[in-house]
């Protein structure tokens, strides 16, 4: 893929920030949106804004067709068996909470185990903490190796016959490490547990085949893969979703409502109460079309090349620590780092003055920060519109940051 040509399709990137051409290196927080997605949303609001599944008039029919068409695009994108397995949500957080609140409350009992890792985003920790407290279950953590990757030998010991749920990220939003989901799913299933995957950093960057991975649930945030904010997906195996009860109730998800009893629609609509995120789903469909044109293999190959280049250049900076595997092929386009005796927020502030946007903080991963023995880190995350020139600008900015604080102190 030609990243320079791809970049031209993102209007927001054609600007200056603080007197410098923008270098956007915060795609792990949210990706930018191509003109095709912006136009798809604009077309909906200008041309056929209407509710779905309700009116039989022309606008309502078109909106419903586009909305359900987006569901089919998602199904193909992750190779699910049926659109019944594709539930639209507000994002990964809502999707994981749905699994915890619906599947978890029925299938986890006192004395059972829930297994996650130290690298998880808070959205894949707190729902399980709450479920464990509610049910009297034990929350266990798989140890990590020195480079931050999962210790698979310890995973086999941590997951036991008492384990009911194993949940981990496909890609760490801090370390960038790509986790062995297929192998973890096989271990989980051998003990009768289900495999839940936080795919917020996976789906945007690589081919996701939920049937090959054999995961039971897979959560996606659209805004990290060129779609609008506020739209996401929960994939679940039909055999689980059919047995699960909805956790939100109201319009759209009902079949029949009586004075004292109600029944639910079939999948997937029983989990989509109220007016859905119509424009968001249409935007997600357009984003998937856009990403499919580039190709998942090309996207991951591009990120590996950028990561390799960045790891090489950043390693040359004295007193800069990089977290996670140093082999580019083992990670997606995320590099988290610290400069000795310079707070990450100060690093981010100086870089911002140079027009370079990076993330600084705990990245919603405080247990991992504790494991790394740091309070915060800085993070540069790359995507399809980034180039080696962006990396060069980052490295120049980091050198300036070091020089600035050396002179100040």
Coordinates of C-alpha atoms in Angstrom, one line a residue:
X1 CA 0.0 0.0 0.0
X2 CA 1.1 3.6 -0.6
X3 CA 0.6 5.4 2.7
X4 CA 1.1 8.8 1.1
X5 CA -1.9 8.2 -1.3
X6 CA -4.0 6.8 1.6
X7 CA -3.2 9.9 3.6
X8 CA -4.8 12.1 1.0
X9 CA -8.2 10.5 1.7
X10 CA -8.1 11.8 5.3
X11 CA -9.1 15.6 5.3
X12 CA -8.1 16.2 8.9
X13 CA -4.5 15.4 8.3
X14 CA -4.1 18.2 5.8
X15 CA -3.5 20.9 8.4
X16 CA -0.9 22.6 10.6
X17 CA -0.8 22.3 14.3
X18 CA 1.2 24.9 16.3
X19 CA 2.8 26.0 13.1
X20 CA 3.9 22.6 11.9
X21 CA 2.3 20.0 9.6
X22 CA 0.3 17.6 11.7
X23 CA 1.8 14.2 12.5
X24 CA -1.0 12.1 14.0
X25 CA 0.4 9.2 16.1
X26 CA -2.6 8.5 18.4
X27 CA -4.6 6.1 16.3
X28 CA -4.7 3.6 19.2
X29 CA -6.9 6.1 21.0
X30 CA -9.0 6.8 17.9
X31 CA -8.3 6.7 14.2
X32 CA -9.0 9.4 11.7
X33 CA -11.8 9.1 9.2
X34 CA -11.5 8.9 5.4
X35 CA -13.7 11.1 3.2
X36 CA -15.7 8.0 2.1
X37 CA -16.9 7.5 5.7
X38 CA -17.6 11.2 6.2
X39 CA -19.6 11.3 3.0
X40 CA -21.6 8.1 3.9
X41 CA -22.7 9.7 7.1
X42 CA -23.5 13.0 5.4
X43 CA -25.5 11.2 2.8
X44 CA -27.6 9.5 5.4
X45 CA -28.5 12.7 7.3
X46 CA -29.0 14.7 4.1
X47 CA -30.8 12.1 2.0
X48 CA -32.6 9.3 4.0
X49 CA -32.5 10.1 7.7
X50 CA -35.1 7.8 9.2
X51 CA -35.6 5.2 11.9
X52 CA -35.0 1.6 11.0
X53 CA -37.2 -1.6 11.3
X54 CA -40.3 0.5 11.8
X55 CA -41.8 2.6 9.0
X56 CA -42.6 1.1 5.6
X57 CA -42.0 4.4 3.8
X58 CA -39.2 4.9 1.3
X59 CA -36.7 6.6 3.7
X60 CA -37.3 4.1 6.4
X61 CA -36.8 1.2 4.0
X62 CA -33.6 2.6 2.6
X63 CA -32.2 3.3 6.1
X64 CA -33.0 -0.2 7.2
X65 CA -31.4 -1.7 4.1
X66 CA -28.2 0.3 4.7
X67 CA -28.2 -0.5 8.5
X68 CA -28.6 -4.2 7.9
X69 CA -26.2 -4.1 5.0
X70 CA -23.6 -2.8 7.4
X71 CA -24.2 -5.8 9.6
X72 CA -23.6 -8.1 6.7
X73 CA -20.3 -6.3 6.0
X74 CA -19.2 -6.8 9.5
X75 CA -20.1 -10.5 9.3
X76 CA -17.9 -10.9 6.2
X77 CA -15.1 -8.8 7.7
X78 CA -14.7 -11.1 10.7
X79 CA -16.0 -14.3 8.9
X80 CA -18.9 -14.9 11.3
X81 CA -21.3 -17.7 10.4
X82 CA -24.4 -15.5 10.4
X83 CA -25.6 -11.9 10.9
X84 CA -27.4 -13.3 13.9
X85 CA -24.0 -13.3 15.6
X86 CA -23.4 -9.6 14.9
X87 CA -24.8 -7.2 17.5
X88 CA -24.3 -3.5 17.2
X89 CA -23.1 -1.8 20.4
X90 CA -21.6 1.5 21.4
X91 CA -18.1 0.0 21.3
X92 CA -15.9 -2.6 22.9
X93 CA -16.7 -1.4 26.5
X94 CA -20.4 -2.0 26.0
X95 CA -19.8 -5.3 24.2
X96 CA -17.7 -6.7 27.1
X97 CA -20.1 -5.4 29.7
X98 CA -22.9 -7.2 27.8
X99 CA -21.0 -10.5 28.0
X100 CA -20.2 -10.1 31.7
X101 CA -23.8 -9.0 32.6
X102 CA -25.7 -11.5 30.5
X103 CA -23.5 -14.6 30.0
X104 CA -21.5 -14.1 33.1
X105 CA -24.3 -13.7 35.6
X106 CA -25.9 -17.0 34.5
X107 CA -22.7 -19.1 34.0
X108 CA -20.4 -17.9 36.7
X109 CA -21.1 -19.1 40.3
X110 CA -19.4 -18.9 43.7
X111 CA -16.0 -20.6 43.6
X112 CA -15.6 -20.3 39.8
X113 CA -12.7 -18.5 38.1
X114 CA -12.4 -15.7 35.6
X115 CA -9.0 -15.5 34.0
X116 CA -7.5 -12.3 32.3
X117 CA -4.0 -10.9 32.0
X118 CA -2.0 -7.9 33.4
X119 CA -2.0 -6.2 30.1
X120 CA -5.8 -5.6 29.8
X121 CA -7.5 -2.3 29.2
X122 CA -9.8 -1.2 32.1
X123 CA -12.8 -2.1 29.9
X124 CA -11.6 -5.7 30.1
X125 CA -10.8 -5.7 33.8
X126 CA -13.6 -3.8 35.6
X127 CA -16.6 -5.8 34.3
X128 CA -14.9 -9.0 35.4
X129 CA -14.0 -7.5 38.8
X130 CA -17.7 -6.6 39.3
X131 CA -18.9 -10.0 38.2
X132 CA -16.4 -11.8 40.5
X133 CA -17.5 -9.7 43.5
X134 CA -21.2 -10.3 42.7
X135 CA -20.8 -14.0 42.3
X136 CA -18.1 -14.8 44.8
X137 CA -15.8 -16.0 42.0
X138 CA -12.0 -15.6 41.8
X139 CA -10.4 -13.3 39.3
X140 CA -7.0 -14.6 38.2
X141 CA -4.2 -13.1 36.1
X142 CA -2.0 -14.9 33.6
X143 CA 1.7 -13.9 34.3
X144 CA 3.6 -12.1 31.5
X145 CA 7.1 -12.8 30.2
X146 CA 9.8 -10.1 30.6
X147 CA 8.9 -8.5 27.2
X148 CA 5.2 -8.3 28.2
X149 CA 4.0 -11.2 26.1
X150 CA 1.8 -13.8 27.7
X151 CA 3.6 -16.7 29.4
X152 CA 1.8 -19.6 27.8
X153 CA 3.2 -22.2 30.2
X154 CA 1.7 -20.2 33.0
X155 CA -1.5 -19.8 31.0
X156 CA -1.9 -23.6 31.0
X157 CA -1.5 -23.6 34.8
X158 CA -3.8 -20.6 35.5
X159 CA -6.7 -21.8 33.4
X160 CA -8.3 -24.8 35.3
X161 CA -11.5 -26.8 35.4
X162 CA -12.9 -24.1 37.7
X163 CA -12.4 -21.4 35.0
X164 CA -15.6 -20.3 33.3
X165 CA -14.3 -17.3 31.3
X166 CA -11.0 -16.4 29.8
X167 CA -10.7 -12.8 28.4
X168 CA -7.8 -11.1 26.9
X169 CA -7.0 -8.4 24.3
X170 CA -6.1 -9.5 20.7
X171 CA -3.5 -6.7 20.7
X172 CA -2.3 -4.8 23.8
X173 CA -3.0 -1.1 23.5
X174 CA 0.2 -0.4 25.5
X175 CA 2.7 -3.0 24.5
X176 CA 1.5 -3.6 21.0
X177 CA 2.0 -7.3 21.5
X178 CA -0.2 -9.6 19.4
X179 CA -1.6 -12.3 21.6
X180 CA -2.1 -16.0 20.6
X181 CA -5.9 -16.0 20.8
X182 CA -6.3 -19.3 19.0
X183 CA -4.0 -21.2 21.4
X184 CA -5.7 -19.5 24.4
X185 CA -9.1 -20.4 23.1
X186 CA -8.1 -24.1 22.8
X187 CA -6.8 -24.1 26.4
X188 CA -10.0 -22.4 27.6
X189 CA -12.2 -24.9 25.7
X190 CA -10.3 -27.9 27.0
X191 CA -11.5 -26.8 30.5
X192 CA -15.0 -26.0 29.5
X193 CA -14.5 -22.2 29.6
X194 CA -15.4 -19.6 27.0
X195 CA -12.9 -17.3 25.2
X196 CA -13.7 -13.6 25.2
X197 CA -11.5 -11.3 23.0
X198 CA -11.1 -7.5 23.3
X199 CA -10.6 -6.8 19.7
X200 CA -10.4 -3.0 19.9
X201 CA -6.8 -3.0 18.7
X202 CA -7.0 -6.2 16.7
X203 CA -9.8 -5.7 14.1
X204 CA -8.4 -2.4 12.7
X205 CA -4.9 -3.8 12.0
X206 CA -5.1 -7.4 11.0
X207 CA -7.3 -10.1 9.5
X208 CA -9.8 -11.4 12.0
X209 CA -11.4 -14.7 11.4
X210 CA -13.5 -15.5 14.5
X211 CA -14.2 -19.1 13.3
X212 CA -10.5 -19.8 12.8
X213 CA -9.7 -18.2 16.2
X214 CA -12.6 -20.2 17.7
X215 CA -13.3 -17.4 20.2
X216 CA -16.8 -17.4 21.7
X217 CA -17.1 -13.6 21.8
X218 CA -15.2 -10.8 20.0
X219 CA -15.6 -7.1 20.8
X220 CA -14.9 -4.3 18.3
X221 CA -14.8 -0.5 18.5
X222 CA -15.6 1.2 15.2
X223 CA -13.8 4.5 15.9
X224 CA -10.4 2.7 16.0
X225 CA -10.9 1.4 12.4
X226 CA -11.9 4.6 10.5
X227 CA -15.6 4.5 11.5
X228 CA -17.4 7.1 13.7
X229 CA -17.3 7.1 17.5
X230 CA -20.2 5.5 19.3
X231 CA -20.5 2.4 17.2
X232 CA -19.1 -1.0 17.9
X233 CA -19.8 -4.7 17.5
X234 CA -20.2 -7.7 19.8
X235 CA -19.7 -11.0 17.9
X236 CA -20.9 -14.0 19.8
X237 CA -21.4 -17.6 18.8
X238 CA -25.1 -18.2 18.1
X239 CA -25.2 -21.1 20.6
X240 CA -24.3 -18.7 23.4
X241 CA -26.4 -15.7 22.3
X242 CA -29.5 -17.7 22.0
X243 CA -29.3 -18.7 25.7
X244 CA -28.4 -15.2 26.9
X245 CA -30.9 -12.7 28.1
X246 CA -30.8 -9.0 27.0
X247 CA -29.6 -6.5 29.6
X248 CA -31.4 -3.5 28.1
X249 CA -35.2 -3.4 27.6
X250 CA -37.5 -1.2 25.6
X251 CA -38.5 -0.6 22.0
X252 CA -37.1 -2.6 19.0
X253 CA -35.9 -5.6 21.0
X254 CA -39.4 -6.9 21.8
X255 CA -41.7 -9.4 20.0
X256 CA -44.8 -9.0 22.2
X257 CA -45.5 -6.8 25.2
X258 CA -48.4 -7.6 27.6
X259 CA -49.3 -6.0 30.9
X260 CA -47.2 -8.3 32.9
X261 CA -45.1 -10.4 30.5
X262 CA -43.0 -9.7 27.4
X263 CA -41.1 -11.7 24.8
X264 CA -38.1 -10.8 22.8
X265 CA -37.2 -10.6 19.2
X266 CA -34.9 -13.2 17.6
X267 CA -31.1 -12.6 17.2
X268 CA -29.5 -10.2 16.9
X269 CA -32.2 -7.6 17.6
X270 CA -33.0 -8.8 21.1
X271 CA -29.8 -7.1 22.2
X272 CA -30.4 -3.8 20.4
X273 CA -32.9 -2.0 22.5
X274 CA -34.2 1.4 21.4
X275 CA -33.3 3.4 18.3
X276 CA -29.9 2.0 17.2
X277 CA -26.8 3.9 16.2
X278 CA -27.9 4.1 12.5
X279 CA -25.5 6.7 11.2
X280 CA -22.7 5.0 13.1
X281 CA -23.4 1.6 11.6
X282 CA -23.6 3.0 8.1
X283 CA -20.3 4.8 8.7
X284 CA -18.8 1.5 10.0
X285 CA -20.0 -0.2 6.8
X286 CA -18.2 2.5 4.7
X287 CA -15.1 2.1 6.8
X288 CA -15.1 -1.7 6.2
X289 CA -15.4 -1.1 2.5
X290 CA -12.4 1.3 2.7
X291 CA -10.3 -1.1 4.7
X292 CA -11.2 -4.0 2.4
X293 CA -9.9 -2.0 -0.6
X294 CA -6.5 -1.7 1.1
X295 CA -6.5 -5.3 2.4
X296 CA -5.8 -6.5 6.0
X297 CA -2.5 -8.2 5.0
X298 CA -1.3 -4.9 3.5
X299 CA -2.3 -3.0 6.6
X300 CA -0.5 -5.3 9.0
X301 CA 2.6 -5.4 6.7
X302 CA 2.7 -1.6 6.6
X303 CA 2.5 -1.4 10.3
X304 CA 5.2 -4.0 10.8
X305 CA 7.5 -1.9 8.5
X306 CA 6.7 1.3 10.4
X307 CA 7.2 -0.4 13.7
X308 CA 10.6 -1.9 12.6
X309 CA 11.7 1.5 11.4
X310 CA 10.6 3.3 14.6
X311 CA 12.1 0.7 16.9
X312 CA 15.4 1.0 15.1
X313 CA 15.4 4.9 15.2
X314 CA 14.1 5.2 18.7
X315 CA 16.6 2.7 20.1
X316 CA 19.3 5.1 19.1
X317 CA 18.0 7.7 21.5
X318 CA 20.0 7.5 24.7
X319 CA 18.0 7.0 28.0
X320 CA 14.8 6.1 26.1
X321 CA 13.1 2.9 27.2
X322 CA 10.7 1.0 24.9
X323 CA 8.2 -1.4 26.4
X324 CA 7.0 -4.6 24.7
X325 CA 8.7 -7.0 22.2
X326 CA 11.5 -5.5 20.2
X327 CA 10.7 -7.7 17.2
X328 CA 8.3 -5.7 14.9
X329 CA 6.5 -8.8 13.6
X330 CA 5.3 -9.6 17.1
X331 CA 3.5 -6.3 17.6
X332 CA 1.0 -4.0 15.8
X333 CA 1.8 -0.4 15.2
X334 CA 2.0 0.7 18.8
X335 CA 5.2 1.8 20.6
X336 CA 5.1 2.8 24.2
X337 CA 8.2 4.5 25.8
X338 CA 9.6 6.7 28.4
X339 CA 12.5 9.2 28.5
X340 CA 14.5 9.0 31.7
X341 CA 13.7 11.8 34.1
X342 CA 11.1 13.3 31.8
X343 CA 7.4 12.9 32.6
X344 CA 5.4 11.4 29.7
X345 CA 3.0 14.4 29.9
X346 CA 6.0 16.7 29.3
X347 CA 7.1 14.6 26.4
X348 CA 3.7 14.8 24.9
X349 CA 3.5 18.6 25.5
X350 CA 6.8 19.3 23.7
X351 CA 5.9 17.0 20.8
X352 CA 2.5 18.7 20.5
X353 CA 4.4 22.0 20.1
X354 CA 6.1 20.4 17.1
X355 CA 2.7 19.3 15.6
X356 CA 3.1 15.7 16.7
X357 CA 0.2 14.1 18.5
X358 CA 1.0 11.2 20.9
X359 CA -0.7 9.8 23.9
X360 CA 0.6 10.2 27.5
X361 CA -0.7 8.6 30.7
X362 CA -1.7 5.2 32.0
X363 CA -3.6 4.4 28.8
X364 CA -6.5 2.9 30.8
X365 CA -4.1 0.1 31.9
X366 CA -3.1 0.9 35.4
X367 CA -2.4 -2.7 36.4
X368 CA 0.0 -3.0 33.5
X369 CA 1.7 0.3 34.6
X370 CA 2.2 -1.2 38.0
X371 CA 3.6 -4.4 36.4
X372 CA 6.0 -2.2 34.4
X373 CA 6.9 -0.3 37.6
X374 CA 6.0 3.1 36.1
X375 CA 3.2 5.6 36.7
X376 CA 2.7 6.5 33.1
X377 CA 4.2 6.2 29.6
X378 CA 4.1 8.0 26.3
X379 CA 2.7 6.1 23.3
X380 CA 3.1 6.5 19.5
X381 CA 0.6 4.5 17.5
X382 CA 0.6 4.2 13.7
X383 CA -2.0 3.4 11.1
X384 CA -2.5 3.3 7.4
X385 CA -1.9 7.0 6.8
X386 CA 1.5 7.2 8.6
X387 CA 4.8 7.2 6.8
X388 CA 8.5 6.8 7.7
X389 CA 8.6 10.6 7.5
X390 CA 6.2 10.7 10.4
X391 CA 8.6 8.5 12.3
X392 CA 11.5 10.8 11.5
X393 CA 9.5 13.8 12.8
X394 CA 8.8 11.9 16.0
X395 CA 12.5 11.0 16.5
X396 CA 13.5 14.6 15.9
X397 CA 10.8 15.8 18.4
X398 CA 12.1 13.3 21.0
X399 CA 15.6 14.5 20.6
X400 CA 14.4 18.1 21.0
X401 CA 12.5 17.0 24.1
X402 CA 15.6 15.6 25.6
X403 CA 17.7 18.6 24.8
X404 CA 15.0 21.0 26.2
X405 CA 14.8 19.2 29.6
X406 CA 18.6 18.7 29.7
X407 CA 19.0 22.5 29.4
X408 CA 16.2 23.3 31.8
X409 CA 17.5 21.0 34.5

